[in-house]
Short mmCIF file of C-alpha atoms in Angstrom, two decimals:
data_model
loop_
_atom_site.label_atom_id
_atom_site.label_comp_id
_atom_site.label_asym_id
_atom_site.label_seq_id
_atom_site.Cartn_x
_atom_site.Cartn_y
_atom_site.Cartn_z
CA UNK P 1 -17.94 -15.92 4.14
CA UNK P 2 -14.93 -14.23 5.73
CA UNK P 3 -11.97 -13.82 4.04
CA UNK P 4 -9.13 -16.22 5.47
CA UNK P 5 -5.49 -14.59 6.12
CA UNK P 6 -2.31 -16.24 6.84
CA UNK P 7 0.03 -14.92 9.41
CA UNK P 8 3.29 -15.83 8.86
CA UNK P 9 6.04 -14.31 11.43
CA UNK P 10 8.43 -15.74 13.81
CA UNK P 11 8.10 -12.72 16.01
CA UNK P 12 5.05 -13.67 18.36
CA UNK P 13 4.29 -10.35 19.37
CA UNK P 14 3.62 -9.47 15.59
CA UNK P 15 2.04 -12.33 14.61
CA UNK P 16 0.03 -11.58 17.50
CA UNK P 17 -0.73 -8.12 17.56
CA UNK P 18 -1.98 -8.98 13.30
CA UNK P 19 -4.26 -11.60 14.24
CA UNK P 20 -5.81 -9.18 16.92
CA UNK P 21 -6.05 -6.54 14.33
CA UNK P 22 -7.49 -8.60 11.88
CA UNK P 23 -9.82 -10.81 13.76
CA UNK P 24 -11.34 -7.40 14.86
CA UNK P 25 -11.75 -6.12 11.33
CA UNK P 26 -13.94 -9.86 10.61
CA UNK P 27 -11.14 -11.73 9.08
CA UNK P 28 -10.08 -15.74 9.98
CA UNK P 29 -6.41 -15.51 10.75
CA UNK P 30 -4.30 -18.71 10.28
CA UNK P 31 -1.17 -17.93 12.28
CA UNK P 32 2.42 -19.46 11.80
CA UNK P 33 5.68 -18.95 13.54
CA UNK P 34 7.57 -21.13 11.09
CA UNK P 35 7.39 -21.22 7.14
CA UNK P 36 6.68 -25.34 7.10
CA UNK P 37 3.39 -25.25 8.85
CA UNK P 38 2.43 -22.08 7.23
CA UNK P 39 2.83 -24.22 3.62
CA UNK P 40 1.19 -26.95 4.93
CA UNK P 41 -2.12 -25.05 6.08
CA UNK P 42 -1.78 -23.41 2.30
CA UNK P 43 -1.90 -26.88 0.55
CA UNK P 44 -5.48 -27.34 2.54
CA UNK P 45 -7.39 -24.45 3.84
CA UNK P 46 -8.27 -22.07 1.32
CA UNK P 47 -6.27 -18.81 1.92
CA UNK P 48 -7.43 -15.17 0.47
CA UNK P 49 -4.01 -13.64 1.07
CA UNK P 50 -0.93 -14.09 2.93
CA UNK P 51 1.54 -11.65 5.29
CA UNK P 52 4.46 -13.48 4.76
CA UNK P 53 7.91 -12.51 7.13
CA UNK P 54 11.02 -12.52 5.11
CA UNK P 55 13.62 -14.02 8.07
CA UNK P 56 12.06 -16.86 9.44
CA UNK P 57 13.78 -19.69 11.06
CA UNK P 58 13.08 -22.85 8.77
CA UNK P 59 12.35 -21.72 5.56
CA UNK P 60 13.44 -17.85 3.97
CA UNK P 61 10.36 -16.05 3.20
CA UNK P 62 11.03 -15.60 -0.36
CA UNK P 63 11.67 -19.26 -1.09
CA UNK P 64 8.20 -19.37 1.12
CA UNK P 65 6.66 -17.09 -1.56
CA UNK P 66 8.07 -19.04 -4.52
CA UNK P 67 6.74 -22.22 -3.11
CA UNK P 68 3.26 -20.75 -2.77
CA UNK P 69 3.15 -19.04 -6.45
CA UNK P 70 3.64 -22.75 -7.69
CA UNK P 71 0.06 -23.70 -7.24
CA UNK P 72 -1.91 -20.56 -5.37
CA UNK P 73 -2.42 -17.23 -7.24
CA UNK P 74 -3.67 -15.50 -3.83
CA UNK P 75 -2.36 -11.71 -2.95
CA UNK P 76 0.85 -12.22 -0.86
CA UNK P 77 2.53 -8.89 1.04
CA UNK P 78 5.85 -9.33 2.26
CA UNK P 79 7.17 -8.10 5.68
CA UNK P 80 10.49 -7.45 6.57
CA UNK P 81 13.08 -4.89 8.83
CA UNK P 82 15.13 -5.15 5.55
CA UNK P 83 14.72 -1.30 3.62
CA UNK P 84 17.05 -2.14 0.69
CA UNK P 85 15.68 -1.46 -2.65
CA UNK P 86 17.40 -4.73 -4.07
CA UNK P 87 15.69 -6.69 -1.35
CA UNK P 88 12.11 -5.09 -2.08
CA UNK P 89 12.64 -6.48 -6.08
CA UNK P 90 13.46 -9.78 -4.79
CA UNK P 91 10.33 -9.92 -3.23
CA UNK P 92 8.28 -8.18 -5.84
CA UNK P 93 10.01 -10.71 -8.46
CA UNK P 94 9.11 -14.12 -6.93
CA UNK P 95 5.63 -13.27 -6.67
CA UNK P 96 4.33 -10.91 -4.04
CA UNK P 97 1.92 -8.28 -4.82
CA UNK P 98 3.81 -5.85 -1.88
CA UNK P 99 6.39 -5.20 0.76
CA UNK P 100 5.88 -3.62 4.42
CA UNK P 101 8.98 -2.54 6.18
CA UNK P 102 8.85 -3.13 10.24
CA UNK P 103 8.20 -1.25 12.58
CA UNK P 104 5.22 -0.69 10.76
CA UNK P 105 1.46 0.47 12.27
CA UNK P 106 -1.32 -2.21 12.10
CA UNK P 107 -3.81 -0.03 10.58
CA UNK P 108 -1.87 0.59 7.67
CA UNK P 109 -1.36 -3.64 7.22
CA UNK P 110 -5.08 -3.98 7.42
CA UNK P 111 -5.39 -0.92 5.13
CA UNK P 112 -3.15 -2.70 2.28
CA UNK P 113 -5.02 -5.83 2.61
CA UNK P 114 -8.08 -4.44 2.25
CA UNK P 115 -6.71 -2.86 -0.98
CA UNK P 116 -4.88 -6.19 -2.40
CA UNK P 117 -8.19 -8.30 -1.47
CA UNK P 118 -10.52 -5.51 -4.22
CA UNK P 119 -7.97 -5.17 -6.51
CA UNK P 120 -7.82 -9.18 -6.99
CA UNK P 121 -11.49 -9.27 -6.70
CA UNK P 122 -12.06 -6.80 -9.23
CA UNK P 123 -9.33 -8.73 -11.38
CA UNK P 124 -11.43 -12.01 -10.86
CA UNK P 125 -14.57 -10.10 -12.00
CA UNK P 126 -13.09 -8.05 -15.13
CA UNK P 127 -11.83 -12.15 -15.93
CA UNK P 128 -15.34 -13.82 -15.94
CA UNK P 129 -16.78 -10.91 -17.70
CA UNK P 130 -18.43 -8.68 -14.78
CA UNK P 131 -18.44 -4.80 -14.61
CA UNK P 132 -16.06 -3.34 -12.42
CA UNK P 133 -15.70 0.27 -11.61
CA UNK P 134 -13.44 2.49 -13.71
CA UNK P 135 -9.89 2.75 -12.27
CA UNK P 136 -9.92 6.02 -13.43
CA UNK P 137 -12.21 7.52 -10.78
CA UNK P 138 -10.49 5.37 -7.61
CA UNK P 139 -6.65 5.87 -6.59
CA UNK P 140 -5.24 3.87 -3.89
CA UNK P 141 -1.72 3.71 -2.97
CA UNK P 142 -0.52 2.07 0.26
CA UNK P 143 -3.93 2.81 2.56
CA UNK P 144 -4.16 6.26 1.04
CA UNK P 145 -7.76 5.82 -1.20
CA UNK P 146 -9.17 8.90 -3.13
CA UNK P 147 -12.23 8.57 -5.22
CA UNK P 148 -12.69 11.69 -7.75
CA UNK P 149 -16.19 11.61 -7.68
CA UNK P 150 -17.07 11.84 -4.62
CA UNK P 151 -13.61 14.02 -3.81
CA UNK P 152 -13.44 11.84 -0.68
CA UNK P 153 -9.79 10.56 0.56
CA UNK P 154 -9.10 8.65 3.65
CA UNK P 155 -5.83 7.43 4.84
CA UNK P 156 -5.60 3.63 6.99
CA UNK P 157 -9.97 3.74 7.00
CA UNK P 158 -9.32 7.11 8.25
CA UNK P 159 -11.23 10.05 6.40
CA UNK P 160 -8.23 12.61 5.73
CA UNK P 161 -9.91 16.01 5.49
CA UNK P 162 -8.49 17.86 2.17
CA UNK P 163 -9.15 21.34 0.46
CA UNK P 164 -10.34 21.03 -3.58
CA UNK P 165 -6.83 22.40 -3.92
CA UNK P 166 -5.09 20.05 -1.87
CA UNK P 167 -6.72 17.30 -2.81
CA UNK P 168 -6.09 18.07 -6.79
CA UNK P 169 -2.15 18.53 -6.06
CA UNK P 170 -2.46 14.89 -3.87
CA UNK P 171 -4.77 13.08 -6.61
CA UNK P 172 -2.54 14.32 -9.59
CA UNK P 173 0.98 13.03 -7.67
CA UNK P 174 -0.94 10.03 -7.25
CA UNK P 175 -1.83 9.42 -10.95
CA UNK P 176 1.95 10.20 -11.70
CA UNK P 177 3.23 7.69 -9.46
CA UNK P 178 6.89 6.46 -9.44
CA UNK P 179 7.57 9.64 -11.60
CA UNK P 180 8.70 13.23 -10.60
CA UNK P 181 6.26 15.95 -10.64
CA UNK P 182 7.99 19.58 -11.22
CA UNK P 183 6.81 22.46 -9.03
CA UNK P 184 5.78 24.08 -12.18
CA UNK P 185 3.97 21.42 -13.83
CA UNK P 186 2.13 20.66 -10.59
CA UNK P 187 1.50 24.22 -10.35
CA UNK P 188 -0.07 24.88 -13.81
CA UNK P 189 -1.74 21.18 -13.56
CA UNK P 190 -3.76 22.86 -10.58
CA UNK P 191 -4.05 26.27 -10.52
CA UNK P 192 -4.27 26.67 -14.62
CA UNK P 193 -1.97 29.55 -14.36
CA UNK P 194 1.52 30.31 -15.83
CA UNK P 195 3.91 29.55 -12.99
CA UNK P 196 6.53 32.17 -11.60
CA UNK P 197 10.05 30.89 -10.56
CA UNK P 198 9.82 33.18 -7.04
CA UNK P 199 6.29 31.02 -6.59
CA UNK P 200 6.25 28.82 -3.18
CA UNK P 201 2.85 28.43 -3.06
CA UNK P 202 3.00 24.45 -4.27
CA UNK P 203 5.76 24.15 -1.58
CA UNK P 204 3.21 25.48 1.34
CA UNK P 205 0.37 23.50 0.20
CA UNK P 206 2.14 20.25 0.21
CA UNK P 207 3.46 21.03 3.54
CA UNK P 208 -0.09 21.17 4.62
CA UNK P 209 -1.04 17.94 2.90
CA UNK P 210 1.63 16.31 4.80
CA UNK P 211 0.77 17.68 8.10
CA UNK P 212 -2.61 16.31 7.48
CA UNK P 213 -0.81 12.72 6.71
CA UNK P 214 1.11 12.95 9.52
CA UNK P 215 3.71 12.04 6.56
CA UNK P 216 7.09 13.67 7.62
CA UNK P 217 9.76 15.38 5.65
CA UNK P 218 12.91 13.49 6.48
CA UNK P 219 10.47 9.85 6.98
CA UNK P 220 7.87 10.05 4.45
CA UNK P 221 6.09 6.99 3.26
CA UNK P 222 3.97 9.22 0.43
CA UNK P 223 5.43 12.67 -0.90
CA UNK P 224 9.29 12.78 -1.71
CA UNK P 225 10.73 15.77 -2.24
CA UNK P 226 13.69 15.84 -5.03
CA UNK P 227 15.86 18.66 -4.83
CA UNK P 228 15.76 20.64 -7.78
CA UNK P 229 13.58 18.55 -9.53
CA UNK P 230 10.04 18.25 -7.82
CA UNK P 231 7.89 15.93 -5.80
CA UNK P 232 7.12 12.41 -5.95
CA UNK P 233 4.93 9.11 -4.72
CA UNK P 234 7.44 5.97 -5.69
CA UNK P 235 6.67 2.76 -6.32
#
């Protein structure tokens, strides 16, 4: 059986453009322009997870995502053209699982729902007692996946082509997320050598990761630089 989404966005070329993207990728798209109906369907379709808007014109999309955590325990991802930190823990702290800033690309939407719909599986399944695979050999952080088996990464379903090195220095930011990662202790995490303060060569391989990620300097969405202290992949 498909999974069923919920669409909920009072912008109709979004709400649009998401239900093409998803109806291409298999899913059943129930799509709202206002936050009433959208509850309504909720209370008697069964819903896998939602895309909820934040400004909508009857009801606010957090109260929207309150009201749903009352009864439903379904992944919910927040979008909004707000970027404040304050409004991203509002969100996070009534209930949704994560936030997507607009303008944002389609691939990466489907990519993060792909990634809240196995994580709550695999929660279901580790809950009733099933085997699940070990965390420990999957990463996946906002439709970036890396499996350390295989040493296979893609980025949005995309494969993203990565040296050993490369993808060592990615994987090990990645397992340190939401902290800061010195040059040096990336350095000596990698290369298992003593690290020399004249030594640029974590600074030139990052550059190339981020090249590959198309993931700019001054408008990353992965790897933060910190002046003076390192690099990091927040929360």
């Amino acid at each position: 059986m498909a999974h069923t989404i919920l669409v909920v966005d009072d912008e109709k070329e979004v709400a649009d453009l998401l239900e093409l993207y998803l109806e291409n990728e298999g899913y059943q798209v129930f799509k709202y322009y206002q936050g009433a109906e959208a509850l309504a369907c909720v209370e008697k379709e069964r819903i896998d997870l939602a895309l909820l808007d934040v400004m909508l014109p009857d009801i606010d999309g957090f109260k929207l995502c309150q009201e749903i955590r009352r009864n439903h325990y379904f992944p919910i991802i927040m979008l909004t053209a707000k970027v404040e930190d304050v409004d991203k823990i509002n969100g996070l702290m009534l209930g949704a699982d994560d936030y997507i800033t607009k303008p944002f690309n389609p691939l990466e939407v489907v990519a993060r729902i792909k990634t809240q719909l196995r994580r709550y599986r695999q929660y279901n399944e580790a809950d009733h007692g099933h085997d699940k695979k070990s965390f420990g050999e999957e990463l996946e952080i906002r439709g970036l996946v890396m499996n350390r088996s295989t040493h296979q990464s893609t980025l949005y379903g995309k494969e993203l082509e990565l040296t050993p090195r490369e993808f060592s220095i990615l994987w090990f930011l990645c397992e340190h997320q939401g902290a800061v990662v010195s040059s040096e202790e990336l350095f000596e995490a990698v290369w298992k050598e003593k690290y020399l303060d004249s030594n640029n060569t974590v600074m030139a391989h990052v550059g190339r990761i981020r090249e590959k990620m198309q993931d700019s300097y001054r408008n990353h969405k992965f790897i933060k630089t910190v002046w003076g202290v390192g690099y990091t992949i927040e929360k």
